Structure formats: C-alpha cells, structure tokens
Amino acid sequence: MGDSGGSLTSRSATGLRGLMDAVGFDDVDEAEALADGWQVSDFAEARPRSLGDLVRRTGAPAVMVTFLDSDIGFVEAVTPGGGTWEGLLNRTMAESYGIPLEQFPVEPAVTGALAWSTAAGLKGDEELIRKTLTGSALFASELSALLSVALGIPGAQLPEPDDDEGDDEE
C-alpha cells in the first residue's frame, strides 16, 4: 500500500501549521514557502469541514488534495467568497479502484478551477488544468504538482524527475 494523507496549498501571512492544527488537520508537516505568501503543507488526515474553516480564518483561498494510496487525488478548493470546486486526479487509476468517475465530471471542475484561480488573483491555464484532471501519472502527487502550476500558484513547480540513480556514486 502507498501513502495516503494530503497536501494543502494556501496563502497566509503566518505559518500554516498552527492554523491547520487548530481547524482539524492531523499530523501536519511544516509548510514549504512558495512565493507571494503561498505555502504548501502535507498532513495525515483532515476533518470534513477543515478546509472551509481554514479559508475562513485566513481569508485566503486554499486547495487541498487528499491522496488514496499515492494513486489517486481527490481535489477540493474553497475561496473566501464561498466558491468551491472538486476534482479527481488519476482517473484511470480511480476507475480501477471502482470509484465512479461520473461523480467527478471534468468540465465543471475545469470551470471551477478557473474561477478559483481568478478569485485568488491568479491566472489559471485552462488547457493545463484540463490535462491535469484527465491525465495519468505513476503517482497522484505528480498531477497535484502540475495542478498547482496550472492554477497559477506563484512559486509552484513541477516535481524534479527521479534522479536517484547514481547520486550516491563517486
């Protein structure tokens, strides 16, 4: 079995860890600073209303991806104005798990992601968002990183290719 848990990206003037702990995220890692106040932090679990509670406290939009065995990502995003959208990462793998894909239609997710990006003061890339929500990857975290780039989150970067081979050799 692979990793589960999730990743949360938000803008905050303070560290995300304390806020996340306060609203019901468990086993929160220290946040990684991206740019322009955006941060990303991993967590083990979240209560059902944790994302909305965090957005209310920070007054900033946030996007959360919850992973299932490293294979699938369930995306939830909220804006302070009440805008929300949901999506699914790694649809082919999700189908093999028996997850009903019709519960995660792509076009409303693309529309919601673009609206979320605009509400966050960012410029989303519609084509890249669609590619992220329909694409496949070995690990859902790869698609999650691509989604952050597609949403226009400042400082978000694609994961480095696995270059472990030969790193320890002299």
PDB file of C-alpha atoms in Angstrom:
ATOM      1  CA  MET A   1       0.000   0.000   0.000  1.00  0.00           C
ATOM      2  CA  GLY A   2       1.217   3.509  -0.789  1.00  0.00           C
ATOM      3  CA  ASP A   3       0.990   6.758   1.050  1.00  0.00           C
ATOM      4  CA  SER A   4      -2.257   8.430   1.928  1.00  0.00           C
ATOM      5  CA  GLY A   5      -2.846  11.778   3.593  1.00  0.00           C
ATOM      6  CA  GLY A   6      -2.867  15.008   1.705  1.00  0.00           C
ATOM      7  CA  SER A   7      -1.434  18.328   0.737  1.00  0.00           C
ATOM      8  CA  LEU A   8      -2.854  21.811   1.328  1.00  0.00           C
ATOM      9  CA  THR A   9      -1.852  24.968  -0.537  1.00  0.00           C
ATOM     10  CA  SER A  10      -2.944  28.393   0.695  1.00  0.00           C
ATOM     11  CA  ARG A  11      -1.763  31.945   1.149  1.00  0.00           C
ATOM     12  CA  SER A  12      -1.137  33.039   4.716  1.00  0.00           C
ATOM     13  CA  ALA A  13       0.794  35.786   6.461  1.00  0.00           C
ATOM     14  CA  THR A  14       1.677  33.288   9.190  1.00  0.00           C
ATOM     15  CA  GLY A  15       2.738  29.665   9.163  1.00  0.00           C
ATOM     16  CA  LEU A  16       0.061  27.232   8.063  1.00  0.00           C
ATOM     17  CA  ARG A  17       0.913  24.503  10.546  1.00  0.00           C
ATOM     18  CA  GLY A  18      -0.643  26.129  13.609  1.00  0.00           C
ATOM     19  CA  LEU A  19      -3.755  27.159  11.683  1.00  0.00           C
ATOM     20  CA  MET A  20      -4.134  23.696  10.201  1.00  0.00           C
ATOM     21  CA  ASP A  21      -3.781  22.081  13.628  1.00  0.00           C
ATOM     22  CA  ALA A  22      -6.428  24.458  15.025  1.00  0.00           C
ATOM     23  CA  VAL A  23      -9.064  23.614  12.400  1.00  0.00           C
ATOM     24  CA  GLY A  24      -8.735  19.834  12.446  1.00  0.00           C
ATOM     25  CA  PHE A  25      -5.841  18.731  10.259  1.00  0.00           C
ATOM     26  CA  ASP A  26      -3.780  15.957  11.890  1.00  0.00           C
ATOM     27  CA  ASP A  27      -0.026  15.325  11.775  1.00  0.00           C
ATOM     28  CA  VAL A  28       0.746  18.494   9.827  1.00  0.00           C
ATOM     29  CA  ASP A  29       4.247  18.985   8.397  1.00  0.00           C
ATOM     30  CA  GLU A  30       5.977  22.363   8.425  1.00  0.00           C
ATOM     31  CA  ALA A  31       4.792  24.443   5.486  1.00  0.00           C
ATOM     32  CA  GLU A  32       7.026  24.957   2.492  1.00  0.00           C
ATOM     33  CA  ALA A  33       7.092  28.569   1.331  1.00  0.00           C
ATOM     34  CA  LEU A  34       6.382  29.004  -2.372  1.00  0.00           C
ATOM     35  CA  ALA A  35       6.137  32.718  -3.352  1.00  0.00           C
ATOM     36  CA  ASP A  36       3.969  35.759  -2.600  1.00  0.00           C
ATOM     37  CA  GLY A  37       2.802  34.292   0.725  1.00  0.00           C
ATOM     38  CA  TRP A  38       1.675  30.963  -0.754  1.00  0.00           C
ATOM     39  CA  GLN A  39       2.597  27.881   1.247  1.00  0.00           C
ATOM     40  CA  VAL A  40       2.102  24.149   0.924  1.00  0.00           C
ATOM     41  CA  SER A  41       1.950  21.652   3.766  1.00  0.00           C
ATOM     42  CA  ASP A  42       1.339  17.918   3.971  1.00  0.00           C
ATOM     43  CA  PHE A  43      -0.979  16.326   6.508  1.00  0.00           C
ATOM     44  CA  ALA A  44      -2.144  12.853   7.544  1.00  0.00           C
ATOM     45  CA  GLU A  45      -5.897  13.498   7.898  1.00  0.00           C
ATOM     46  CA  ALA A  46      -8.455  16.296   7.856  1.00  0.00           C
ATOM     47  CA  ARG A  47     -11.927  16.634   9.346  1.00  0.00           C
ATOM     48  CA  PRO A  48     -14.722  17.205   6.798  1.00  0.00           C
ATOM     49  CA  ARG A  49     -15.003  20.984   7.416  1.00  0.00           C
ATOM     50  CA  SER A  50     -11.311  21.691   7.985  1.00  0.00           C
ATOM     51  CA  LEU A  51     -10.684  23.256   4.573  1.00  0.00           C
ATOM     52  CA  GLY A  52     -13.593  25.703   4.840  1.00  0.00           C
ATOM     53  CA  ASP A  53     -12.640  26.577   8.415  1.00  0.00           C
ATOM     54  CA  LEU A  54      -9.064  27.301   7.331  1.00  0.00           C
ATOM     55  CA  VAL A  55     -10.228  29.567   4.484  1.00  0.00           C
ATOM     56  CA  ARG A  56     -12.472  31.497   6.895  1.00  0.00           C
ATOM     57  CA  ARG A  57      -9.562  32.008   9.309  1.00  0.00           C
ATOM     58  CA  THR A  58      -7.013  33.044   6.692  1.00  0.00           C
ATOM     59  CA  GLY A  59      -9.369  34.958   4.409  1.00  0.00           C
ATOM     60  CA  ALA A  60      -7.440  33.377   1.531  1.00  0.00           C
ATOM     61  CA  PRO A  61      -8.338  30.695  -0.998  1.00  0.00           C
ATOM     62  CA  ALA A  62      -6.989  27.194  -0.481  1.00  0.00           C
ATOM     63  CA  VAL A  63      -6.770  23.978  -2.442  1.00  0.00           C
ATOM     64  CA  MET A  64      -6.437  20.561  -0.822  1.00  0.00           C
ATOM     65  CA  VAL A  65      -5.586  17.224  -2.416  1.00  0.00           C
ATOM     66  CA  THR A  66      -6.269  14.097  -0.381  1.00  0.00           C
ATOM     67  CA  PHE A  67      -4.409  11.032  -1.610  1.00  0.00           C
ATOM     68  CA  LEU A  68      -5.516   7.413  -1.692  1.00  0.00           C
ATOM     69  CA  ASP A  69      -2.553   5.011  -1.674  1.00  0.00           C
ATOM     70  CA  SER A  70      -0.435   7.529  -3.674  1.00  0.00           C
ATOM     71  CA  ASP A  71      -2.528   6.511  -6.679  1.00  0.00           C
ATOM     72  CA  ILE A  72      -5.495   8.898  -6.635  1.00  0.00           C
ATOM     73  CA  GLY A  73      -6.003  12.509  -5.612  1.00  0.00           C
ATOM     74  CA  PHE A  74      -9.317  13.989  -4.501  1.00  0.00           C
ATOM     75  CA  VAL A  75      -9.188  17.767  -5.006  1.00  0.00           C
ATOM     76  CA  GLU A  76     -11.224  20.270  -3.005  1.00  0.00           C
ATOM     77  CA  ALA A  77     -10.834  24.025  -3.295  1.00  0.00           C
ATOM     78  CA  VAL A  78     -12.547  26.904  -1.490  1.00  0.00           C
ATOM     79  CA  THR A  79     -12.459  30.689  -1.793  1.00  0.00           C
ATOM     80  CA  PRO A  80     -13.332  33.188   0.953  1.00  0.00           C
ATOM     81  CA  GLY A  81     -16.366  34.235  -1.109  1.00  0.00           C
ATOM     82  CA  GLY A  82     -17.767  30.714  -0.882  1.00  0.00           C
ATOM     83  CA  GLY A  83     -16.680  29.432  -4.293  1.00  0.00           C
ATOM     84  CA  THR A  84     -15.872  25.735  -4.273  1.00  0.00           C
ATOM     85  CA  TRP A  85     -14.922  23.051  -6.745  1.00  0.00           C
ATOM     86  CA  GLU A  86     -13.902  19.408  -6.643  1.00  0.00           C
ATOM     87  CA  GLY A  87     -11.868  17.252  -8.962  1.00  0.00           C
ATOM     88  CA  LEU A  88     -10.203  13.898  -9.311  1.00  0.00           C
ATOM     89  CA  LEU A  89      -6.579  13.181 -10.197  1.00  0.00           C
ATOM     90  CA  ASN A  90      -5.523   9.991 -11.976  1.00  0.00           C
ATOM     91  CA  ARG A  91      -8.928   8.991 -13.346  1.00  0.00           C
ATOM     92  CA  THR A  92      -7.726   5.749 -14.931  1.00  0.00           C
ATOM     93  CA  MET A  93      -6.360   4.539 -11.612  1.00  0.00           C
ATOM     94  CA  ALA A  94      -9.517   5.739  -9.833  1.00  0.00           C
ATOM     95  CA  GLU A  95     -11.621   3.654 -12.202  1.00  0.00           C
ATOM     96  CA  SER A  96      -9.537   0.584 -11.333  1.00  0.00           C
ATOM     97  CA  TYR A  97     -10.395   1.237  -7.656  1.00  0.00           C
ATOM     98  CA  GLY A  98     -14.092   1.258  -8.571  1.00  0.00           C
ATOM     99  CA  ILE A  99     -14.528   4.985  -7.955  1.00  0.00           C
ATOM    100  CA  PRO A 100     -17.491   6.220 -10.044  1.00  0.00           C
ATOM    101  CA  LEU A 101     -15.971   8.775 -12.424  1.00  0.00           C
ATOM    102  CA  GLU A 102     -19.374  10.357 -13.108  1.00  0.00           C
ATOM    103  CA  GLN A 103     -19.219  11.795  -9.581  1.00  0.00           C
ATOM    104  CA  PHE A 104     -16.208  13.857 -10.730  1.00  0.00           C
ATOM    105  CA  PRO A 105     -17.125  15.433 -14.091  1.00  0.00           C
ATOM    106  CA  VAL A 106     -14.179  17.150 -15.755  1.00  0.00           C
ATOM    107  CA  GLU A 107     -15.781  20.246 -17.302  1.00  0.00           C
ATOM    108  CA  PRO A 108     -17.366  21.608 -14.088  1.00  0.00           C
ATOM    109  CA  ALA A 109     -14.022  21.012 -12.357  1.00  0.00           C
ATOM    110  CA  VAL A 110     -12.156  22.956 -15.063  1.00  0.00           C
ATOM    111  CA  THR A 111     -14.670  25.812 -14.832  1.00  0.00           C
ATOM    112  CA  GLY A 112     -14.449  25.787 -11.026  1.00  0.00           C
ATOM    113  CA  ALA A 113     -10.650  25.705 -11.081  1.00  0.00           C
ATOM    114  CA  LEU A 114     -10.505  28.718 -13.397  1.00  0.00           C
ATOM    115  CA  ALA A 115     -12.974  30.633 -11.207  1.00  0.00           C
ATOM    116  CA  TRP A 116     -10.969  29.689  -8.096  1.00  0.00           C
ATOM    117  CA  SER A 117      -7.761  30.876  -9.744  1.00  0.00           C
ATOM    118  CA  THR A 118      -9.359  34.201 -10.687  1.00  0.00           C
ATOM    119  CA  ALA A 119     -10.773  34.668  -7.171  1.00  0.00           C
ATOM    120  CA  ALA A 120      -7.262  34.013  -5.827  1.00  0.00           C
ATOM    121  CA  GLY A 121      -5.892  36.794  -8.046  1.00  0.00           C
ATOM    122  CA  LEU A 122      -4.070  34.258 -10.203  1.00  0.00           C
ATOM    123  CA  LYS A 123      -4.189  33.322 -13.860  1.00  0.00           C
ATOM    124  CA  GLY A 124      -5.058  29.676 -14.412  1.00  0.00           C
ATOM    125  CA  ASP A 125      -4.168  27.798 -17.590  1.00  0.00           C
ATOM    126  CA  GLU A 126      -7.357  26.125 -18.850  1.00  0.00           C
ATOM    127  CA  GLU A 127      -5.606  23.626 -21.107  1.00  0.00           C
ATOM    128  CA  LEU A 128      -3.154  22.585 -18.398  1.00  0.00           C
ATOM    129  CA  ILE A 129      -5.939  22.301 -15.797  1.00  0.00           C
ATOM    130  CA  ARG A 130      -7.885  20.012 -18.143  1.00  0.00           C
ATOM    131  CA  LYS A 131      -4.730  17.957 -18.828  1.00  0.00           C
ATOM    132  CA  THR A 132      -4.175  17.583 -15.092  1.00  0.00           C
ATOM    133  CA  LEU A 133      -7.754  16.464 -14.435  1.00  0.00           C
ATOM    134  CA  THR A 134      -7.746  13.934 -17.300  1.00  0.00           C
ATOM    135  CA  GLY A 135      -4.106  12.797 -17.280  1.00  0.00           C
ATOM    136  CA  SER A 136      -2.396   9.805 -15.742  1.00  0.00           C
ATOM    137  CA  ALA A 137       0.761   9.526 -13.682  1.00  0.00           C
ATOM    138  CA  LEU A 138       2.551   6.886 -11.664  1.00  0.00           C
ATOM    139  CA  PHE A 139       1.843   8.902  -8.503  1.00  0.00           C
ATOM    140  CA  ALA A 140      -1.073  11.293  -7.972  1.00  0.00           C
ATOM    141  CA  SER A 141       1.336  13.749  -6.321  1.00  0.00           C
ATOM    142  CA  GLU A 142       2.833  14.388  -9.777  1.00  0.00           C
ATOM    143  CA  LEU A 143      -0.583  15.506 -11.023  1.00  0.00           C
ATOM    144  CA  SER A 144      -1.102  17.535  -7.847  1.00  0.00           C
ATOM    145  CA  ALA A 145       2.122  19.460  -8.524  1.00  0.00           C
ATOM    146  CA  LEU A 146       1.019  20.006 -12.116  1.00  0.00           C
ATOM    147  CA  LEU A 147      -2.352  21.277 -10.861  1.00  0.00           C
ATOM    148  CA  SER A 148      -0.632  23.902  -8.690  1.00  0.00           C
ATOM    149  CA  VAL A 149       1.270  25.131 -11.732  1.00  0.00           C
ATOM    150  CA  ALA A 150      -1.932  25.051 -13.835  1.00  0.00           C
ATOM    151  CA  LEU A 151      -3.791  27.129 -11.230  1.00  0.00           C
ATOM    152  CA  GLY A 152      -1.033  29.750 -11.445  1.00  0.00           C
ATOM    153  CA  ILE A 153       0.110  29.428  -7.826  1.00  0.00           C
ATOM    154  CA  PRO A 154       3.257  31.564  -7.510  1.00  0.00           C
ATOM    155  CA  GLY A 155       6.377  29.503  -6.924  1.00  0.00           C
ATOM    156  CA  ALA A 156       4.684  26.187  -7.734  1.00  0.00           C
ATOM    157  CA  GLN A 157       6.980  23.908  -9.669  1.00  0.00           C
ATOM    158  CA  LEU A 158       6.781  20.555 -11.331  1.00  0.00           C
ATOM    159  CA  PRO A 159       8.494  17.786  -9.380  1.00  0.00           C
ATOM    160  CA  GLU A 160      12.048  17.041 -10.369  1.00  0.00           C
ATOM    161  CA  PRO A 161      12.491  13.824 -12.331  1.00  0.00           C
ATOM    162  CA  ASP A 162      13.659  10.963 -10.134  1.00  0.00           C
ATOM    163  CA  ASP A 163      17.423  11.251 -10.419  1.00  0.00           C
ATOM    164  CA  ASP A 164      18.359   8.980  -7.518  1.00  0.00           C
ATOM    165  CA  GLU A 165      20.287   6.751  -9.872  1.00  0.00           C
ATOM    166  CA  GLY A 166      23.934   7.455  -9.475  1.00  0.00           C
ATOM    167  CA  ASP A 167      23.571  10.229  -6.870  1.00  0.00           C
ATOM    168  CA  ASP A 168      25.462   8.284  -4.233  1.00  0.00           C
ATOM    169  CA  GLU A 169      28.220   7.127  -6.531  1.00  0.00           C
ATOM    170  CA  GLU A 170      31.587   8.857  -6.606  1.00  0.00           C
TER     171      GLU A 170
END
